[in-house]
Short mmCIF file of C-alpha atoms in Angstrom, two decimals:
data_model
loop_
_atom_site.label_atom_id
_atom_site.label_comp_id
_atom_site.label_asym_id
_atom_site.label_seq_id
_atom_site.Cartn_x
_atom_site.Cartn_y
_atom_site.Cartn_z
CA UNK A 1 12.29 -17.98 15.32
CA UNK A 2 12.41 -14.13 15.02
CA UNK A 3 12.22 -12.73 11.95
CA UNK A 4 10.90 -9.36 13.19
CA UNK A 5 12.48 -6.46 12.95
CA UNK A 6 10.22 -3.73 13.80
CA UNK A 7 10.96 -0.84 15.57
CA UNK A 8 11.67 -1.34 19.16
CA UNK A 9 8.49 0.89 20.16
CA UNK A 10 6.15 -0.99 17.59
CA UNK A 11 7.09 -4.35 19.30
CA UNK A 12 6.11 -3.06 22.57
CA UNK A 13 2.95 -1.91 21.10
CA UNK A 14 2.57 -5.39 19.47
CA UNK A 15 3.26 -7.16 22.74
CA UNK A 16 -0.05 -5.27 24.10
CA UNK A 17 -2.31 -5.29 21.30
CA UNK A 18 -1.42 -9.17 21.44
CA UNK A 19 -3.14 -9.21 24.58
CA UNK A 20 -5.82 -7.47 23.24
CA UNK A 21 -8.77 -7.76 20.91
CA UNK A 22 -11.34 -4.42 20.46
CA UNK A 23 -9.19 -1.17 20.67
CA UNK A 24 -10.97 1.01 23.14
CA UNK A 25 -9.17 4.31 21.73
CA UNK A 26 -10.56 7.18 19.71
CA UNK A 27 -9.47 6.88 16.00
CA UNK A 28 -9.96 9.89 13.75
CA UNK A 29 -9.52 9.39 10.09
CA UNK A 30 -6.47 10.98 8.26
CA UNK A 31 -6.91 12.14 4.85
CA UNK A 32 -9.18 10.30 2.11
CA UNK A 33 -10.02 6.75 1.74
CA UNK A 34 -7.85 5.00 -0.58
CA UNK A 35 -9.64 4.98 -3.77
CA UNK A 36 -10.13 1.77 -5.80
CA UNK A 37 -8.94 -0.90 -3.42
CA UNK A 38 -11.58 -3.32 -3.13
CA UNK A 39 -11.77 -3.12 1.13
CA UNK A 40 -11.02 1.32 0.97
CA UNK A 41 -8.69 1.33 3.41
CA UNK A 42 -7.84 4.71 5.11
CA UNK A 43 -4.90 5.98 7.31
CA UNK A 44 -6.21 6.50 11.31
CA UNK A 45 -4.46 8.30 13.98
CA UNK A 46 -5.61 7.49 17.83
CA UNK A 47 -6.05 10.13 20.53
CA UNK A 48 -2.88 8.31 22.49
CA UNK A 49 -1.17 9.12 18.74
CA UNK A 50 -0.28 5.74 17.05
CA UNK A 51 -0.72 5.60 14.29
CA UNK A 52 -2.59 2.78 11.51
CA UNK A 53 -4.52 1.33 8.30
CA UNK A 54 -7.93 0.93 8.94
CA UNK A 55 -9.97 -1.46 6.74
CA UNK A 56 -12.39 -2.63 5.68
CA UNK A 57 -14.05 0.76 4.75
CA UNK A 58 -16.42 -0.35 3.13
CA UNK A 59 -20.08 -2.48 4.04
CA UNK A 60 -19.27 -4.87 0.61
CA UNK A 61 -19.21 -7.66 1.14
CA UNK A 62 -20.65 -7.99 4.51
CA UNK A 63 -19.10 -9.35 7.14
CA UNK A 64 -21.07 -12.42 7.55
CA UNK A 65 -19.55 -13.46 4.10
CA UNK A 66 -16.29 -11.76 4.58
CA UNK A 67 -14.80 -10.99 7.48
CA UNK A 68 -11.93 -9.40 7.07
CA UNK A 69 -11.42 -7.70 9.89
CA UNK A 70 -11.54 -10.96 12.12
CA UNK A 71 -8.71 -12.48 9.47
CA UNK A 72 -6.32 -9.74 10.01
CA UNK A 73 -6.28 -10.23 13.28
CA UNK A 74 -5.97 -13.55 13.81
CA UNK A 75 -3.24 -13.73 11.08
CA UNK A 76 -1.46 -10.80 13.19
CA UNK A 77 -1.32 -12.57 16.57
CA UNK A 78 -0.68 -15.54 14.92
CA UNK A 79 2.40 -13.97 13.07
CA UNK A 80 3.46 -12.34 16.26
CA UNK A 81 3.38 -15.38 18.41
CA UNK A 82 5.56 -17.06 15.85
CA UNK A 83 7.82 -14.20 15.61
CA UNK A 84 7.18 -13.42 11.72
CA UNK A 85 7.05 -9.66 10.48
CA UNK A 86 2.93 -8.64 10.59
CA UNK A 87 2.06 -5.45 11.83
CA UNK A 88 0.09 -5.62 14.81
CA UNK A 89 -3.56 -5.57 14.64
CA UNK A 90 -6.90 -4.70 17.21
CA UNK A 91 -10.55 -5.02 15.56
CA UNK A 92 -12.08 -1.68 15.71
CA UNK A 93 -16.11 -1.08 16.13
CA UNK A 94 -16.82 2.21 14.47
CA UNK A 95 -19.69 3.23 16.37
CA UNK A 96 -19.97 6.15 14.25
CA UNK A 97 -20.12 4.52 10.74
CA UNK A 98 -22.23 6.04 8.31
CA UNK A 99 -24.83 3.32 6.34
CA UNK A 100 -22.09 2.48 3.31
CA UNK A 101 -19.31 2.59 5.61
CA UNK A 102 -18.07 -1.04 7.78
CA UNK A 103 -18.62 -0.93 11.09
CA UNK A 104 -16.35 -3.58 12.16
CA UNK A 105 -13.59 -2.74 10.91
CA UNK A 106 -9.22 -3.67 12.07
CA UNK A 107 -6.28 -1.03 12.37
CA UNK A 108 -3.00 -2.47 11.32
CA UNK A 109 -0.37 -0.54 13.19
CA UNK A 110 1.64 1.11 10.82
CA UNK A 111 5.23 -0.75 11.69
CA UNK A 112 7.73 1.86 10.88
CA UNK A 113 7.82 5.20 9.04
CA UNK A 114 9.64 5.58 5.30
CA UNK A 115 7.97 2.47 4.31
CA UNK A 116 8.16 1.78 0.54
CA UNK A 117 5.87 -0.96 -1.17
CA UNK A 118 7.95 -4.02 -3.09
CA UNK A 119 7.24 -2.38 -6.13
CA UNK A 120 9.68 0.94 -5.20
CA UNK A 121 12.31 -1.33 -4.09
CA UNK A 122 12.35 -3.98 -6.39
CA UNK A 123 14.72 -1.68 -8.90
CA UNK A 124 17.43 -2.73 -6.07
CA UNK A 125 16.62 -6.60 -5.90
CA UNK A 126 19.89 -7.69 -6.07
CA UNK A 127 21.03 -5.97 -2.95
CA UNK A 128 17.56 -7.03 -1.05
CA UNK A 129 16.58 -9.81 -1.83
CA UNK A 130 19.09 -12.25 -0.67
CA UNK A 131 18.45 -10.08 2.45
CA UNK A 132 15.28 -11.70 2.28
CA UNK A 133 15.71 -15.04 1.54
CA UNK A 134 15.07 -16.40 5.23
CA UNK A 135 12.03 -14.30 5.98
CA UNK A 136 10.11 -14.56 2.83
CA UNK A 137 10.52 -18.15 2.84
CA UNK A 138 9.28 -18.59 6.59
CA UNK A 139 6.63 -16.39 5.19
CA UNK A 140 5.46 -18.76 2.56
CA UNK A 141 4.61 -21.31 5.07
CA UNK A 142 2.59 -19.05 7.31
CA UNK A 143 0.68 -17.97 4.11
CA UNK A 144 0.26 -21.38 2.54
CA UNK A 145 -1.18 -22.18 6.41
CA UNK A 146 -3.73 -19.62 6.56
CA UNK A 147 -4.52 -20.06 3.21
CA UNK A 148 -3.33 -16.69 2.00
CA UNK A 149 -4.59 -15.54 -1.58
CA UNK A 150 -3.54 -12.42 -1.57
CA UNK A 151 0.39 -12.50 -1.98
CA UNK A 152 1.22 -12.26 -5.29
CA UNK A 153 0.74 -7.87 -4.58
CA UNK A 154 3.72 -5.71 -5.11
CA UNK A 155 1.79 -3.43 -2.23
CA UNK A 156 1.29 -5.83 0.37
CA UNK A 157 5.00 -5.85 1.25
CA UNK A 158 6.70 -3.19 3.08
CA UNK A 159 10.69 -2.83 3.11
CA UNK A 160 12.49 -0.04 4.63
CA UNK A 161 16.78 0.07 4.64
CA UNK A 162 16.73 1.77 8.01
CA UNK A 163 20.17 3.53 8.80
CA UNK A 164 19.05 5.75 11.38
CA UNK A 165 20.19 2.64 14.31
CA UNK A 166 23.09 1.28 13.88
CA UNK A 167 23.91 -1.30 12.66
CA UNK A 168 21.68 -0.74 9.62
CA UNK A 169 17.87 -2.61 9.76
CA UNK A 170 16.46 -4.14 7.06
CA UNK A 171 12.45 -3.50 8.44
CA UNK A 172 10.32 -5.99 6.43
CA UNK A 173 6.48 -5.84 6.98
CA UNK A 174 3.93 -8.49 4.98
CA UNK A 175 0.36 -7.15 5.03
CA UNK A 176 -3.15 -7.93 4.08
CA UNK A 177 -4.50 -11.29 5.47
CA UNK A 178 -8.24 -10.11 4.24
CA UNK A 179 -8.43 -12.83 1.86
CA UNK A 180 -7.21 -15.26 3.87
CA UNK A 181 -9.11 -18.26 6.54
CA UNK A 182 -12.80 -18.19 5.53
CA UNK A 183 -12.04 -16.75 1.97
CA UNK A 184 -12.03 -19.67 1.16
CA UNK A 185 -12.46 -22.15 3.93
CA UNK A 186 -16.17 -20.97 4.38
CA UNK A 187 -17.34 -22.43 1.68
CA UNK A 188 -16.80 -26.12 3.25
CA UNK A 189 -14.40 -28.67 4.45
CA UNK A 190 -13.24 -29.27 1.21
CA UNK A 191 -11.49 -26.09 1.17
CA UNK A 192 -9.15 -26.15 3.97
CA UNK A 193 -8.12 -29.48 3.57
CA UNK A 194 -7.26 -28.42 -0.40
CA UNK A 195 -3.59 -28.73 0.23
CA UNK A 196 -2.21 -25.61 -1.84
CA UNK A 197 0.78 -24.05 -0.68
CA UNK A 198 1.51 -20.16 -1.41
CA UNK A 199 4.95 -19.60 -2.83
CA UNK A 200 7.92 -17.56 -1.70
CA UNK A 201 7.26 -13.57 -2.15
CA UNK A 202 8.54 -11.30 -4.10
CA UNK A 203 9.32 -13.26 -7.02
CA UNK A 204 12.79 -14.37 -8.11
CA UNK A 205 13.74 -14.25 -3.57
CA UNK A 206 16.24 -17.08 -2.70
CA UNK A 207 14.47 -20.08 -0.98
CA UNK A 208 16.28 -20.74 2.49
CA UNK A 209 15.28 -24.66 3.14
CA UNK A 210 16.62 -23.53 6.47
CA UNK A 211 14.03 -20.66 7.75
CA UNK A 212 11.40 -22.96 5.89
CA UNK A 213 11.89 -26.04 8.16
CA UNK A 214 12.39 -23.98 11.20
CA UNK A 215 8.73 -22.42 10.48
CA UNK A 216 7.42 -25.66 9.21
CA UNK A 217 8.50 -26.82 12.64
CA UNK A 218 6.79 -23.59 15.02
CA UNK A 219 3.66 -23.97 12.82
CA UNK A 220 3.86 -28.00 13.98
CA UNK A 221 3.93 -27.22 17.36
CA UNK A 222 1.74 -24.20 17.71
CA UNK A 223 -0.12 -25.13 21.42
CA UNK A 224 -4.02 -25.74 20.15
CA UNK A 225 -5.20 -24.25 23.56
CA UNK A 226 -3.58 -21.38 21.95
CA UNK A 227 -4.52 -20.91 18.59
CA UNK A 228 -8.58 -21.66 20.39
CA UNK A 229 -7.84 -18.79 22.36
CA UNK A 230 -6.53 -16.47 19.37
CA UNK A 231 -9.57 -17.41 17.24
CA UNK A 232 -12.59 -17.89 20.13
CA UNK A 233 -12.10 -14.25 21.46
CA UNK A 234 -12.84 -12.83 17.90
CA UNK A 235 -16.25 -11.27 18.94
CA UNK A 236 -19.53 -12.44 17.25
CA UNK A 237 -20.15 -9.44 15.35
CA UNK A 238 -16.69 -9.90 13.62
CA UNK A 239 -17.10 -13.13 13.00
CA UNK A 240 -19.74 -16.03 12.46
CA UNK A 241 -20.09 -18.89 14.43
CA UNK A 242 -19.67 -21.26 10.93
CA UNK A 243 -16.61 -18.85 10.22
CA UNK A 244 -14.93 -19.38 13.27
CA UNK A 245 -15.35 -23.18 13.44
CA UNK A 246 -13.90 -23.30 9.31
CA UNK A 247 -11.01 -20.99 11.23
CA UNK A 248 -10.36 -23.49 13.78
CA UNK A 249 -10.94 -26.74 11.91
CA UNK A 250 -8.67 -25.06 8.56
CA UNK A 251 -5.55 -24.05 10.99
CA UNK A 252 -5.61 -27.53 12.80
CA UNK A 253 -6.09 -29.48 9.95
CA UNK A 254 -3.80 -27.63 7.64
CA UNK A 255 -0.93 -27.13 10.76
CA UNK A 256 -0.76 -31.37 10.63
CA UNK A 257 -0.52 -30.68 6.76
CA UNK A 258 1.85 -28.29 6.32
CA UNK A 259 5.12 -29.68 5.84
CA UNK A 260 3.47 -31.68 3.04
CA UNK A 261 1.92 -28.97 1.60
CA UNK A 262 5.59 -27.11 1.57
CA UNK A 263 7.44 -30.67 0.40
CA UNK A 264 5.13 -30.39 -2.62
CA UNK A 265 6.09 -27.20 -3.95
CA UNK A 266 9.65 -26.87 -2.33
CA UNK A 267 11.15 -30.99 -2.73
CA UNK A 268 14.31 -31.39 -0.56
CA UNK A 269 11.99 -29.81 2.88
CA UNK A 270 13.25 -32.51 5.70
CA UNK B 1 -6.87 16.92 -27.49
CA UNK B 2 -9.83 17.97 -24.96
CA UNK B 3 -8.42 20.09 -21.46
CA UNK B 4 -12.07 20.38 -20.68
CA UNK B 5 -11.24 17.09 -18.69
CA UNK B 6 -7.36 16.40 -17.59
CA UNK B 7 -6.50 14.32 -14.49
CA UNK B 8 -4.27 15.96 -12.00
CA UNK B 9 -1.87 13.89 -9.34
CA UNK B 10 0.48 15.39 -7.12
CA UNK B 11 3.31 12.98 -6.09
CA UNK B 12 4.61 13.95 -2.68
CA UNK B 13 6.99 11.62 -0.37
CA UNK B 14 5.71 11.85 3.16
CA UNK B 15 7.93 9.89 6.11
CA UNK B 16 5.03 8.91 8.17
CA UNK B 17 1.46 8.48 6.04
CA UNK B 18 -0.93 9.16 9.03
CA UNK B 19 0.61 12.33 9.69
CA UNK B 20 1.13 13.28 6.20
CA UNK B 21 2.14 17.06 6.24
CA UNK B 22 5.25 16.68 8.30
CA UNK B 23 8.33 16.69 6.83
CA UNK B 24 6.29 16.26 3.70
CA UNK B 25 8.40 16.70 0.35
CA UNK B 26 6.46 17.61 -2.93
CA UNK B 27 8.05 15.64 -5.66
CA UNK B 28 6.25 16.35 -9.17
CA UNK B 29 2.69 16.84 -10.58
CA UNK B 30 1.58 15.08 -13.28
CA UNK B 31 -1.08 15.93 -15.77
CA UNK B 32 -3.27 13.57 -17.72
CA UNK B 33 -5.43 14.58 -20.80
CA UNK B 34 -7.17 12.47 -23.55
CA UNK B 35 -6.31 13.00 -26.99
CA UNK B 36 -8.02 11.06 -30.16
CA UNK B 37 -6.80 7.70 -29.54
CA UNK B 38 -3.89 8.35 -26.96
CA UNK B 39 -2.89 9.69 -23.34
CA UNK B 40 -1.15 12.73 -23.34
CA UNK B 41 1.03 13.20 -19.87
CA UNK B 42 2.75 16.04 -18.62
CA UNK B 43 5.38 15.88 -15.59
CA UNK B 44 7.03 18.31 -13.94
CA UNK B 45 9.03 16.86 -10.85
CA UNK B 46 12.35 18.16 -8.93
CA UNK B 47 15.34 17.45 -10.68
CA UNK B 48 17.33 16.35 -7.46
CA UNK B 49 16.68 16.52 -3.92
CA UNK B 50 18.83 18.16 -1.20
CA UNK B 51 21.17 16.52 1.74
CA UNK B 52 18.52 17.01 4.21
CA UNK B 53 15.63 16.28 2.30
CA UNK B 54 17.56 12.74 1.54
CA UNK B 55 18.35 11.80 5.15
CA UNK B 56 14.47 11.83 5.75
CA UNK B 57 14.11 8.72 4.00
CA UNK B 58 15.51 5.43 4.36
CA UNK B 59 18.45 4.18 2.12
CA UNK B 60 16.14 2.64 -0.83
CA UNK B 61 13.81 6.30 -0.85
CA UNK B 62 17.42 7.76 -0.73
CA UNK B 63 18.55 5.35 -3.64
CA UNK B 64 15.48 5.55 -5.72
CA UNK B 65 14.86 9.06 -5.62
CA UNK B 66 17.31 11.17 -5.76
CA UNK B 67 16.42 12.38 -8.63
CA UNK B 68 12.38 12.61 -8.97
CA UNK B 69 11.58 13.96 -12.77
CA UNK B 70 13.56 11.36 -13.72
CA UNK B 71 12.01 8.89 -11.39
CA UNK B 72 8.57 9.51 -12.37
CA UNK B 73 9.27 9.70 -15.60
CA UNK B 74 10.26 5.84 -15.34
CA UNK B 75 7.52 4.87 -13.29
CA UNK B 76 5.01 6.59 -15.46
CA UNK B 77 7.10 4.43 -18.69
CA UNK B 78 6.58 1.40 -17.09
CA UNK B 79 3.07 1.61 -16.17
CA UNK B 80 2.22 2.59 -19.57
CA UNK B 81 4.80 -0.20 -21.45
CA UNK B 82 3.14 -3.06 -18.95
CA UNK B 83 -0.44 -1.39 -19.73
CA UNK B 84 -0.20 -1.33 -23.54
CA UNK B 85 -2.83 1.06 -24.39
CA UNK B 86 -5.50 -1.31 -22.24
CA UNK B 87 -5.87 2.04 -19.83
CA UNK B 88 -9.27 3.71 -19.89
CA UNK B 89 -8.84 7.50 -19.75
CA UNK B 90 -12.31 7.52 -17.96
CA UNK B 91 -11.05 5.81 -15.05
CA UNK B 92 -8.00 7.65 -14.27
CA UNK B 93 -5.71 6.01 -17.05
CA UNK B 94 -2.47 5.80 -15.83
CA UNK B 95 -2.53 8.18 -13.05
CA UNK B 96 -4.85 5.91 -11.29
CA UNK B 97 -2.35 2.69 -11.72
CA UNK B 98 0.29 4.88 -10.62
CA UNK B 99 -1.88 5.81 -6.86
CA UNK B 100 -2.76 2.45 -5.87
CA UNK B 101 0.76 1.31 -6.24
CA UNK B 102 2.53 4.30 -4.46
CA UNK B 103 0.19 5.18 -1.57
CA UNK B 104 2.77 4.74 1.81
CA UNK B 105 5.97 7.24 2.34
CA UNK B 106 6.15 7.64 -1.89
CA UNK B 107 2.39 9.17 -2.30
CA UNK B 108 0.87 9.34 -6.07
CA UNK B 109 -2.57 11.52 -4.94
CA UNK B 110 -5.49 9.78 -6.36
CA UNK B 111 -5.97 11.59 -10.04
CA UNK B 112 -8.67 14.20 -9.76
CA UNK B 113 -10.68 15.73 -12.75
CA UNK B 114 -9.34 19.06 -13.62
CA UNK B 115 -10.28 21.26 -16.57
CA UNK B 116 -7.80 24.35 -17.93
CA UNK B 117 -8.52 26.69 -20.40
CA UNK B 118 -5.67 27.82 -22.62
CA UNK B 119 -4.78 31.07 -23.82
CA UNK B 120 -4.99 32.42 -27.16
CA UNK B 121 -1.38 32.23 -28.03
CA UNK B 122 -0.89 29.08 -26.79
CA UNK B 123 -1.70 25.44 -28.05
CA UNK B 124 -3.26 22.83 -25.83
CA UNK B 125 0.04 20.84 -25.46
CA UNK B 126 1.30 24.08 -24.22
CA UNK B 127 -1.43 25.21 -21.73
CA UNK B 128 -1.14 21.62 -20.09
CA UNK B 129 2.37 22.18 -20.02
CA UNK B 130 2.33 25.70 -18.56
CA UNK B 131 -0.21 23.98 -16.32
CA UNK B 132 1.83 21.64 -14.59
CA UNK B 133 4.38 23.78 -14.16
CA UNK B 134 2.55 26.21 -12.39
CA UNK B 135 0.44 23.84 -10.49
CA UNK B 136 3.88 21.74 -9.43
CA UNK B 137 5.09 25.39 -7.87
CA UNK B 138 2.41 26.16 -5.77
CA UNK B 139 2.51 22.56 -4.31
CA UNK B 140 6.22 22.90 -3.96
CA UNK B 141 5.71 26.49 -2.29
CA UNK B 142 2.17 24.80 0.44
CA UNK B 143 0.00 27.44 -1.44
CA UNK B 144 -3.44 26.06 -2.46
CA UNK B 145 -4.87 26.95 -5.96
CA UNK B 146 -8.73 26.18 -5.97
CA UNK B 147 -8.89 23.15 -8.71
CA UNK B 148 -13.06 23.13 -8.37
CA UNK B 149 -12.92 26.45 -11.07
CA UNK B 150 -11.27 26.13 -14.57
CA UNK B 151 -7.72 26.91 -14.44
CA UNK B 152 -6.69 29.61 -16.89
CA UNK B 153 -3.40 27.75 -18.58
CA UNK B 154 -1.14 31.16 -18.04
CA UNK B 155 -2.60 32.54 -14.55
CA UNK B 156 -2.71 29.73 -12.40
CA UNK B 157 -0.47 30.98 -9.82
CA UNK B 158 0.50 35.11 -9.48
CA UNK B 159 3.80 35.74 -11.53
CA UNK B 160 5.64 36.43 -7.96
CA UNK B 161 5.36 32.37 -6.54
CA UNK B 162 8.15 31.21 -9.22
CA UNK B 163 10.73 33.50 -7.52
CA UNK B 164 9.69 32.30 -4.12
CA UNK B 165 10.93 28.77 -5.28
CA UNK B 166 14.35 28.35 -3.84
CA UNK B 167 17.19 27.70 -6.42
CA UNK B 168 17.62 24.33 -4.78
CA UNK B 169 14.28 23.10 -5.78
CA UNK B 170 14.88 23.21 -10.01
CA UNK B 171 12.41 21.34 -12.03
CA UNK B 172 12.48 19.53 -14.76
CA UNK B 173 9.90 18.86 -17.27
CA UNK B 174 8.88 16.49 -19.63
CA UNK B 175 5.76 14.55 -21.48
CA UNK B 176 5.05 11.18 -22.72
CA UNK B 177 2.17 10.09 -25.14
CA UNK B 178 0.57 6.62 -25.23
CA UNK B 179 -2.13 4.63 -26.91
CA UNK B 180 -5.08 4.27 -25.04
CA UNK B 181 -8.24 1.98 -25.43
CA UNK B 182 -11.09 4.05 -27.50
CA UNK B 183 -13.42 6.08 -26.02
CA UNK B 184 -16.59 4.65 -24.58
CA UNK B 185 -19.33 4.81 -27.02
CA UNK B 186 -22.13 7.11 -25.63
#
């Protein structure tokens, strides 16, 4: 399954950060903090010159109750390993945060330029979004697995009609895992094994039974040595120990799950 | 209506948003001001854009705003329609809704307090009016006008900046009203 269609420079840059955890460039914030989102995200730009979203900005909630950072990266090189379109992600210590601001914070790469949020480009939904039929519906199935709660957000998806390359790229990007994992699966066992899917995003997309099975399928089989490794290297400041074991236990459990917890809200899933 | 506090956004469309001046294209300014029991907004935006400043952006920027004014005009509609008159003026009304949405290549600036004082032959629809206009040019033109001091409604910017805006770059502009919840009791 590859439902990616980044830029061919972002995927190299995804193929490293994949093999990476703590970003060990300097990152100098660009312009304000974005006012009035809950984690105050802000636009970064590193020394080498990529580019990113870094968030949490903020201390609230702390991280031992939240952490946010740790989810978007683990949802990243999940997504990449499965070949589904999330920007890739390192965990960023801000050695220089001031007292209100997070110290542990993640930089999403920012996947490709002219981005416009679902809510710009929903005035031409009839032209996209049979376009995005297969990858919003393998999408559903990685978010109902991590627990997602965040999807229902005309900003959290990126589409770009990209006719610079030729042929013509649809670039799709789904972002913000923050709520995801421990959100809710810290709170106790009972959470992860609550077997509620997330449904197909944006609203009104055609559901491809096709692209779902094949991701019910990758999710299935996603090696466990694996999905240890993604979630074990998370360091201990951006992550608790009880966090990390509700990770592991959530994404095991709910990976044996999953096809049920897709049958239930999508009937006719083989 | 009060102008001693009006909410100002710019709405630019920048390619990449982590390097946000370059190729940077200023689309419209909007004002914001309270009046008894409804918004007033006033938007000045570019009526179309040109060839080049199209193939910047990808088909659906290309598609979606060709023309800004009118654009904006429909964003700002919709907000306020889907809002129906639950914004709070105090918290950035509409202009606020407007920033968190449109914050990656299509850029609504977070509204920021203002205050303009009009002139004696004008009314205060008219100095926020002459306001945006003026405000909307020097964006257009990359000159900065110091929005810490009051903003005298007829000499924001010196009468020579509105020839410096190319013929290409004709504005349109336009206001809306809408209810809005009451003001907070004090």
């Amino acid at each position: 399954m590859n439902l990616r269609t980044f830029p061919p420079q972002v995927e190299q840059l995804a193929r490293q950060w994949r093999g990476e955890v703590l970003t060990s460039s300097t990152w100098t914030q660009v312009g304000d903090v974005i006012e009035h989102f809950e984690s105050e995200p802000f636009f970064v730009r590193s020394s080498e010159g990529e580019t990113g979203l870094a968030k949490p900005g903020t201390v609230e909630p702390p991280v031992h109750q939240l952490p946010r950072a740790a989810h978007e990266k683990i949802a990243s090189d999940l997504a990449f390993d499965l070949g589904l379109p999330v920007p890739p992600v390192l965990l960023w210590s801000r050695s220089g945060a001031g007292p209100k601001q997070q110290r542990y914070a993640s930089i999403s790469a920012l996947a490709f330029p002219r981005a416009n949020p679902w809510a710009m480009a929903a005035r031409l939904s009839s032209r996209l979004l049979p376009r995005l039929a297969a990858v919003a519906s393998a999408m559903a199935v990685f978010d109902s697995w991590v627990a997602n709660a965040d999807r229902q957000n005309d900003g959290n998806l990126l589409v770009s009609e990209d006719d610079s390359v030729s042929p013509p790229v649809l670039r799709v990007a789904y972002l913000d895992f923050a709520n995801s994992l421990a959100y809710r699966w810290g709170k106790g066992e009972r959470w992860w094994k609550w077997e509620e899917g997330v449904a197909c995003y944006p609203d009104g997309v055609p559901w491809d039974v096709r692209s779902m099975a094949l991701a019910i399928g990758e999710i299935e089989r996603f090696p466990p040595a694996t999905l240890r490794e993604i979630v074990n290297r998370i360091p201990g400041s951006f992550l608790s120990e009880q966090h990390r074991t509700a990770i592991r236990e959530g994404l095991s459990y709910r990976q044996s799950r999953i096809r049920g917890i897709m049958a239930s809200m999508y009937p006719g899933i083989p | 209506m009060s102008l001693d506090k009006v909410w100002l956004s710019f709405v630019d469309y920048r390619p990449d948003p982590a390097t946000p001046e370059k190729d940077r294209i200023a689309l419209g300014c909007i004002l914001e001001a309270r009046a008894r029991r409804s918004g007033l907004f006033s938007l000045a935006g570019r009526v179309s854009l040109t060839e080049p400043e199209l193939m910047i952006m990808d088909r659906i920027g290309r598609e979606t705003l060709v023309h800004p004014a009118d654009f904006l005009r429909q964003q700002l509609r919709e907000v306020l329609d889907r809002a129906g008159g639950a914004l709070s003026f105090e918290q950035g009304g509409a202009l606020r809704q407007l920033s968190q949405v449109h914050r990656w290549s299509l850029y609504v600036m977070p509204p920021r307090l203002i205050r303009i004082e009009r002139h004696l032959s004008q009314n205060n629809t008219q100095a926020l009016y002459s306001a945006t206009g003026q405000l909307f040019i020097a964006r257009m033109l990359g000159r900065d006008v110091s929005l810490d001091r009051t903003l005298r409604a007829k000499q924001i910017i010196p009468e020579d900046w509105r020839a410096q805006v190319p013929p290409a770059w004709q504005i349109a502009q336009s206001s809306l009203s809408a209810p809005m919840e009451p003001r907070a009791q004090r």
